[in-house]
JSON list of C-alpha atoms in Angstrom, two decimals:
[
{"chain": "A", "resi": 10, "resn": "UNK", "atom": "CA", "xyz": [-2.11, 4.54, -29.26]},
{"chain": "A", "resi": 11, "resn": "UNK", "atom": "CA", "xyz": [-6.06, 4.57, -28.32]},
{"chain": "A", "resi": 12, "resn": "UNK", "atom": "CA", "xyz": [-6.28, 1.12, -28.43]},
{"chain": "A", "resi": 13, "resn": "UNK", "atom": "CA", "xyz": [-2.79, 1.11, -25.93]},
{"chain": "A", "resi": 14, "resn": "UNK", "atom": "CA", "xyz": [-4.57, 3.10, -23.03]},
{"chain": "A", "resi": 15, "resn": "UNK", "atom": "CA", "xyz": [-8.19, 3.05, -23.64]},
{"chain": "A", "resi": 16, "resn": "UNK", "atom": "CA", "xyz": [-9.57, 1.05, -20.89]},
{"chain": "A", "resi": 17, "resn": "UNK", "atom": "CA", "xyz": [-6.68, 0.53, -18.74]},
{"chain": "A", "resi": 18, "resn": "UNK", "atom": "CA", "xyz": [-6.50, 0.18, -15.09]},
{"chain": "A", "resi": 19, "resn": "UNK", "atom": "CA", "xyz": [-2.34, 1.65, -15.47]},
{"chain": "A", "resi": 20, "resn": "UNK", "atom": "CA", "xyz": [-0.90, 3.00, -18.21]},
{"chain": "A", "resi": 21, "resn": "UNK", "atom": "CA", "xyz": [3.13, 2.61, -17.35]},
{"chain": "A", "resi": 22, "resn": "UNK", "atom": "CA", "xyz": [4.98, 4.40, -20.63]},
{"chain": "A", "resi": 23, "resn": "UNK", "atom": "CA", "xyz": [8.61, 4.51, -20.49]},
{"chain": "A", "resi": 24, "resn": "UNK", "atom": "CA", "xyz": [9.07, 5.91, -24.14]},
{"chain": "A", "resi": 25, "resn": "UNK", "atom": "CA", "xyz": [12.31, 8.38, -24.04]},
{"chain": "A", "resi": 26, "resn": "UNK", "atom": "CA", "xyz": [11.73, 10.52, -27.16]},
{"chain": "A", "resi": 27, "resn": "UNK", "atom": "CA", "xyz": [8.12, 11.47, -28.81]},
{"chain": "A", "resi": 28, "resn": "UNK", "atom": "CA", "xyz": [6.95, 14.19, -31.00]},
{"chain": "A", "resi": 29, "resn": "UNK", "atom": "CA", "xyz": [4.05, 15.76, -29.04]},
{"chain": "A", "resi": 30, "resn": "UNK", "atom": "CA", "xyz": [1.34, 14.63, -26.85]},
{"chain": "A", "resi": 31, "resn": "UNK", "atom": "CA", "xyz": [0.40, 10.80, -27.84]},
{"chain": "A", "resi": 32, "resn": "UNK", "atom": "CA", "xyz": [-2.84, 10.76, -26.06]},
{"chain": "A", "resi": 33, "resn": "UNK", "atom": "CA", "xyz": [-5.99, 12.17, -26.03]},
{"chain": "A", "resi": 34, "resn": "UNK", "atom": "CA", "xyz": [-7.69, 12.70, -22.16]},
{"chain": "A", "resi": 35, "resn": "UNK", "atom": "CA", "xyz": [-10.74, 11.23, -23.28]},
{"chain": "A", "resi": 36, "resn": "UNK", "atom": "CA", "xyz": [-9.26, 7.86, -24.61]},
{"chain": "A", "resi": 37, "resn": "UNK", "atom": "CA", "xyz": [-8.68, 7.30, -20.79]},
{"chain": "A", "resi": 38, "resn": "UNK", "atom": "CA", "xyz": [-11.17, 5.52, -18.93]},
{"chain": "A", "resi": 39, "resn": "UNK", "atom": "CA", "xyz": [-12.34, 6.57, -15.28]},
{"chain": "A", "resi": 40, "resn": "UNK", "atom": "CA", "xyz": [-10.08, 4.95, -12.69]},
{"chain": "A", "resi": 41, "resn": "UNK", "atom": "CA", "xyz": [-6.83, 5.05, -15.11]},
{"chain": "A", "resi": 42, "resn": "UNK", "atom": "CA", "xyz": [-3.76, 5.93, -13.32]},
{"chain": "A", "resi": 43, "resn": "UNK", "atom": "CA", "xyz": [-0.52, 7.34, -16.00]},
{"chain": "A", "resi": 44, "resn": "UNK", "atom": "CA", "xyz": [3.00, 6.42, -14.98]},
{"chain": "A", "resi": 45, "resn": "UNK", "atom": "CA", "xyz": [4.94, 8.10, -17.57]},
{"chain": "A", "resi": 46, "resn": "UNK", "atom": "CA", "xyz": [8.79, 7.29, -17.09]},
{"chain": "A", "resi": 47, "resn": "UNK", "atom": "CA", "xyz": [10.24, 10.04, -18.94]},
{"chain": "A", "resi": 48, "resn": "UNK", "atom": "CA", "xyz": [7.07, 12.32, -18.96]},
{"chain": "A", "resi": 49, "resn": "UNK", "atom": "CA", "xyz": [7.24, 12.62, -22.98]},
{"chain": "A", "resi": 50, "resn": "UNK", "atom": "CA", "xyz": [4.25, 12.08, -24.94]},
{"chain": "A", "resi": 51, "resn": "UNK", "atom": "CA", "xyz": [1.87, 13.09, -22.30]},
{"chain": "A", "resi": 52, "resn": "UNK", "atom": "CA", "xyz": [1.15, 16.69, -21.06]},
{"chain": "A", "resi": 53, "resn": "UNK", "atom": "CA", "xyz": [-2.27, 16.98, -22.53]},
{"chain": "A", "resi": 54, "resn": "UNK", "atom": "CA", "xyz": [-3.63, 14.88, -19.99]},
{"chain": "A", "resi": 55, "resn": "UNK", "atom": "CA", "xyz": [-1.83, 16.89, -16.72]},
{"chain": "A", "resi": 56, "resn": "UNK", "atom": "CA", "xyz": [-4.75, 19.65, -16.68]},
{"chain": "A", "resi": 57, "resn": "UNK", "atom": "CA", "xyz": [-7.46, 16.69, -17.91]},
{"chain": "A", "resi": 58, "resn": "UNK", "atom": "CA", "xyz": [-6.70, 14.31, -15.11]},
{"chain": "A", "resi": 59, "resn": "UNK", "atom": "CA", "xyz": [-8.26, 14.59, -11.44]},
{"chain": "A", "resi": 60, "resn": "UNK", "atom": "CA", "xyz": [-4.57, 14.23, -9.66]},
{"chain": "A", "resi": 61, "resn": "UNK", "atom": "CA", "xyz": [-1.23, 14.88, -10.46]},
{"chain": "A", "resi": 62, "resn": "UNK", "atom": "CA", "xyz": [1.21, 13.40, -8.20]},
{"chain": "A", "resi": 63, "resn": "UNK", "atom": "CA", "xyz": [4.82, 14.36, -8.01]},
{"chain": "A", "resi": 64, "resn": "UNK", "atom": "CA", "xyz": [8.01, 12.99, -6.22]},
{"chain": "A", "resi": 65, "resn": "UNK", "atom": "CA", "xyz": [9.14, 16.60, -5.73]},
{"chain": "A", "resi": 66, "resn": "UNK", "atom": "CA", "xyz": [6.87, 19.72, -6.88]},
{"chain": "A", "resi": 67, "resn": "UNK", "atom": "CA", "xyz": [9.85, 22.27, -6.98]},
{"chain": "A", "resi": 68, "resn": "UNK", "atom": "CA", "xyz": [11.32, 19.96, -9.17]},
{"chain": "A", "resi": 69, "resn": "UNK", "atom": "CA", "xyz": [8.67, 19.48, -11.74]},
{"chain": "A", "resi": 70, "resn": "UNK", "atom": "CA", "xyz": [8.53, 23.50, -11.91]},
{"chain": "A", "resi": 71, "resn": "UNK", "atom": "CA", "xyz": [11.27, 23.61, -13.57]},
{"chain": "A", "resi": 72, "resn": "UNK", "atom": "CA", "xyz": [10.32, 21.05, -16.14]},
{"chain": "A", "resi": 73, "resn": "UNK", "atom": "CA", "xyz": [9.06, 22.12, -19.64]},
{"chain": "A", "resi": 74, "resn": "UNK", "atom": "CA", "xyz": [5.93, 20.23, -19.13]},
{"chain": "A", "resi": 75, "resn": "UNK", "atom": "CA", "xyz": [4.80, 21.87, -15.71]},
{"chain": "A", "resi": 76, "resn": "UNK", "atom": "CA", "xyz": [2.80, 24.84, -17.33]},
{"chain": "A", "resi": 77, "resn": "UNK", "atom": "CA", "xyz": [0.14, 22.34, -17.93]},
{"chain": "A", "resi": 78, "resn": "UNK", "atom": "CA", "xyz": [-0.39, 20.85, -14.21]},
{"chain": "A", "resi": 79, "resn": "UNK", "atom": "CA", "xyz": [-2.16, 22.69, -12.09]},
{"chain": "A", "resi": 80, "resn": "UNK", "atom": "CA", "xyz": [-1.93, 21.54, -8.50]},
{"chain": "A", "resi": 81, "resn": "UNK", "atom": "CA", "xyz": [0.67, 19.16, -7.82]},
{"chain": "A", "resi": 82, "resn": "UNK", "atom": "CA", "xyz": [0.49, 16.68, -4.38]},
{"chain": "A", "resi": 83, "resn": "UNK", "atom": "CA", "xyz": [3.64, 15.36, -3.54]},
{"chain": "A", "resi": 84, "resn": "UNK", "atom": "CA", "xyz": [3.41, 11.55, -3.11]},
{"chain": "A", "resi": 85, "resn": "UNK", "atom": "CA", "xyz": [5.61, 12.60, 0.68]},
{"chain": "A", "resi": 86, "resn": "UNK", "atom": "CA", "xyz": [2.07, 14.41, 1.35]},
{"chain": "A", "resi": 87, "resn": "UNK", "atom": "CA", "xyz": [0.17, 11.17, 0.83]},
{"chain": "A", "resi": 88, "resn": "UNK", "atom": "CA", "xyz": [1.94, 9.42, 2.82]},
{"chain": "A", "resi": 89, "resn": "UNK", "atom": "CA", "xyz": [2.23, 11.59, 5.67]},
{"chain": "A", "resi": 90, "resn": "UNK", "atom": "CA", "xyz": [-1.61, 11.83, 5.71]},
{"chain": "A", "resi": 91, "resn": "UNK", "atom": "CA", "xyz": [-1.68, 15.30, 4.57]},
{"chain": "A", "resi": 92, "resn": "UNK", "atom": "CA", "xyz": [-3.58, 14.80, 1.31]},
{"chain": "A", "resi": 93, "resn": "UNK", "atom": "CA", "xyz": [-6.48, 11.85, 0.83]},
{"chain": "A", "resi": 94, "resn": "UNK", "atom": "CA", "xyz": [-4.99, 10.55, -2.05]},
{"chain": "A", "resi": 95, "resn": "UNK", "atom": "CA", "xyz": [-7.05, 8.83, -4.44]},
{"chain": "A", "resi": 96, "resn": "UNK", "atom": "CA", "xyz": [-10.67, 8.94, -2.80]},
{"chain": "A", "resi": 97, "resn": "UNK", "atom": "CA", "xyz": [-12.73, 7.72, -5.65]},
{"chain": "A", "resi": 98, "resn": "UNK", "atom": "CA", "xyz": [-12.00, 4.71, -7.94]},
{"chain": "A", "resi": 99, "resn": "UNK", "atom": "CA", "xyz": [-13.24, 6.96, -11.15]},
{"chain": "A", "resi": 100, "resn": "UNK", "atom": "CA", "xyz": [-10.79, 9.18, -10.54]},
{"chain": "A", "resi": 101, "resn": "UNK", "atom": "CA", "xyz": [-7.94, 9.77, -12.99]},
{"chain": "A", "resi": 102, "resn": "UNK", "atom": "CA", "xyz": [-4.50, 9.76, -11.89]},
{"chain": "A", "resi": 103, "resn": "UNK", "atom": "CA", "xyz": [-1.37, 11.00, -13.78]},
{"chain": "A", "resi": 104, "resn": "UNK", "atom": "CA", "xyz": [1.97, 10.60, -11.29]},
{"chain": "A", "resi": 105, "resn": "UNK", "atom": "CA", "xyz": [5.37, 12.57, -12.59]},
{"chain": "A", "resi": 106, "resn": "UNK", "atom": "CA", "xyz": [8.54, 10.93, -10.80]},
{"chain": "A", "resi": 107, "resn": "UNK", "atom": "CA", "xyz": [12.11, 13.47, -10.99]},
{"chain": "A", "resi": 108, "resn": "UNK", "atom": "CA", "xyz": [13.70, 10.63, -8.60]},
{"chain": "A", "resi": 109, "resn": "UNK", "atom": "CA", "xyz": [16.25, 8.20, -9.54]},
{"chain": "A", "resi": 110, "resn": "UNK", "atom": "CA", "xyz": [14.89, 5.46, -12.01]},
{"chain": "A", "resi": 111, "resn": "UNK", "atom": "CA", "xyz": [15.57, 2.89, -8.90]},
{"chain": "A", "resi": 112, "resn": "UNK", "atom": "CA", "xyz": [12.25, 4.17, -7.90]},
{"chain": "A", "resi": 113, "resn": "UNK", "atom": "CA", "xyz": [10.38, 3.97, -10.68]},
{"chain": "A", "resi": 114, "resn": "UNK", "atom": "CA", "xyz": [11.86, 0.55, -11.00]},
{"chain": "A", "resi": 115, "resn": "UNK", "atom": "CA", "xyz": [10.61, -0.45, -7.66]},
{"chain": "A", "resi": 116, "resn": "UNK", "atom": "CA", "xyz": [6.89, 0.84, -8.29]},
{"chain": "A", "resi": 117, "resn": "UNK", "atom": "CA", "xyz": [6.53, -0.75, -11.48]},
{"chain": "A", "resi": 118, "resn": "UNK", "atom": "CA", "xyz": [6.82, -4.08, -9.64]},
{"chain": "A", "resi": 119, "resn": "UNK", "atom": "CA", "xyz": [5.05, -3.46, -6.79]},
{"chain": "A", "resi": 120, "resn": "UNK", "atom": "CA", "xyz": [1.98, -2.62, -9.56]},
{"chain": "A", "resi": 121, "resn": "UNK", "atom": "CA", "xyz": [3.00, -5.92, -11.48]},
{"chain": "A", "resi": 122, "resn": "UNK", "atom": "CA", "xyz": [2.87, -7.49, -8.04]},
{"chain": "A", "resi": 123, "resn": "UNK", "atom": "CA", "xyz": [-0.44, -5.94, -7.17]},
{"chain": "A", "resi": 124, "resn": "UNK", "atom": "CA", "xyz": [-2.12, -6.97, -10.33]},
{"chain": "A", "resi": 125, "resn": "UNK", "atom": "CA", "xyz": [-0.38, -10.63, -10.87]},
{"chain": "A", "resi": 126, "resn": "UNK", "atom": "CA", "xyz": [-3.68, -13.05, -10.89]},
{"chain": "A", "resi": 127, "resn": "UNK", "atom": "CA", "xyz": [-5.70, -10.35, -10.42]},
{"chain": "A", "resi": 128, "resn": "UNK", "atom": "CA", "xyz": [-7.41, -10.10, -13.55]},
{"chain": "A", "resi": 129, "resn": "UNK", "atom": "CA", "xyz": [-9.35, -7.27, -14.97]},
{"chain": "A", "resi": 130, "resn": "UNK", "atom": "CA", "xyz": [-9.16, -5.19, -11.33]},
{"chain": "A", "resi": 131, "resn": "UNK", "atom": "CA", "xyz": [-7.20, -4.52, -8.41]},
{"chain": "A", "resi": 132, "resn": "UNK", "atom": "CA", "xyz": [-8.82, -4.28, -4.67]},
{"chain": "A", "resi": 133, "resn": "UNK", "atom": "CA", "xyz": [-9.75, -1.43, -3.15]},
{"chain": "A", "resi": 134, "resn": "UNK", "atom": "CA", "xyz": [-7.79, -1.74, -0.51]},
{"chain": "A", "resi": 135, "resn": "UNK", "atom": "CA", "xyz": [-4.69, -3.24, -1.66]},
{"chain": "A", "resi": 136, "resn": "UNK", "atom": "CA", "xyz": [-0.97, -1.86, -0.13]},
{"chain": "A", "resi": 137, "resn": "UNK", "atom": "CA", "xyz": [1.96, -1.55, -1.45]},
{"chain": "A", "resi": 138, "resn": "UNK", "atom": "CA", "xyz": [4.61, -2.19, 1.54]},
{"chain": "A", "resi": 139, "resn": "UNK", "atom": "CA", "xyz": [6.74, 1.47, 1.54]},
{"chain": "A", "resi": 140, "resn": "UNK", "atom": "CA", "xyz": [8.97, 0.18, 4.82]},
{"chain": "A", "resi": 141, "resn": "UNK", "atom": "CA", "xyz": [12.93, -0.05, 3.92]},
{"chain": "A", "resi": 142, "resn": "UNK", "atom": "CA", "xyz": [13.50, -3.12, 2.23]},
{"chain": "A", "resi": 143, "resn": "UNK", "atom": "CA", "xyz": [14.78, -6.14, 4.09]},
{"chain": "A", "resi": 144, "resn": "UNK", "atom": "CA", "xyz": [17.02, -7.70, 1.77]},
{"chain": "A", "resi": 145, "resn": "UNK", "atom": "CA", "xyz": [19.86, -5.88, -0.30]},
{"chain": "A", "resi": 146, "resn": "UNK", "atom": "CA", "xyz": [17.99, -6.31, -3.69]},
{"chain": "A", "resi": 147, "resn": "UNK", "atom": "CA", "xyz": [14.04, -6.05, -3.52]},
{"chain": "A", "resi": 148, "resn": "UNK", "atom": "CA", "xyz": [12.89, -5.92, -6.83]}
]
């Protein structure tokens, strides 16, 4: 599993069942950013990482895993302006989604877009488009 997520850019895990935490914090490299589907396999790095984003922080309360993440930012938050978001490219980002799996669907391939051609690293100051789609299937 090292090997899997040392030196990423994004980890995106969409493993349904695992016995325990998979990773270590420290295999992660500065600037990772976790996208765990079904948020198994992965608690040990909520307290480790420098951000935990969350679709809907009531929700993730009430989820076994919570106890380990501190100070949840709603992703709504980030997009109103209310929180910075990522303001450093060595920080470490872990990002819990409750929603439907239509969204995590849709995020995946806006990071698949994001990173197609791009090699080892994404700009700065790319955007992924969060207006309503403008065609019945946008994935």
């Amino acid at each position: 599993m090292r090997q899997l997520v040392g030196e990423k850019d994004i980890v995106l895990s969409a493993a349904s069942h695992f016995d325990g935490d998979q990773c270590q914090p420290e295999w992660f490299a500065p600037g990772t950013t976790v996208i765990p589907i079904f948020k198994v396999g992965f608690n040990s790095i909520n307290s480790a990482f420098d951000l935990v984003f969350v679709d809907d922080v009531e929700g993730i309360k009430a989820w076994p895993g919570s106890r380990t993440i501190a100070d949840p930012v709603e992703v709504a938050a980030v997009v109103r302006g209310e929180h910075a978001g990522r303001t450093s490219s060595a920080q470490r980002i872990v990002c819990h989604n409750l929603g439907i799996a239509l969204h995590d669907i849709y995020w995946a391939a806006q990071l698949l877009e994001l990173t197609a051609g791009a090699g080892a690293a994404v700009s700065e100051s790319a955007t992924v488009d969060l207006g309503v789609p403008a065609s019945r299937l946008w994935v």
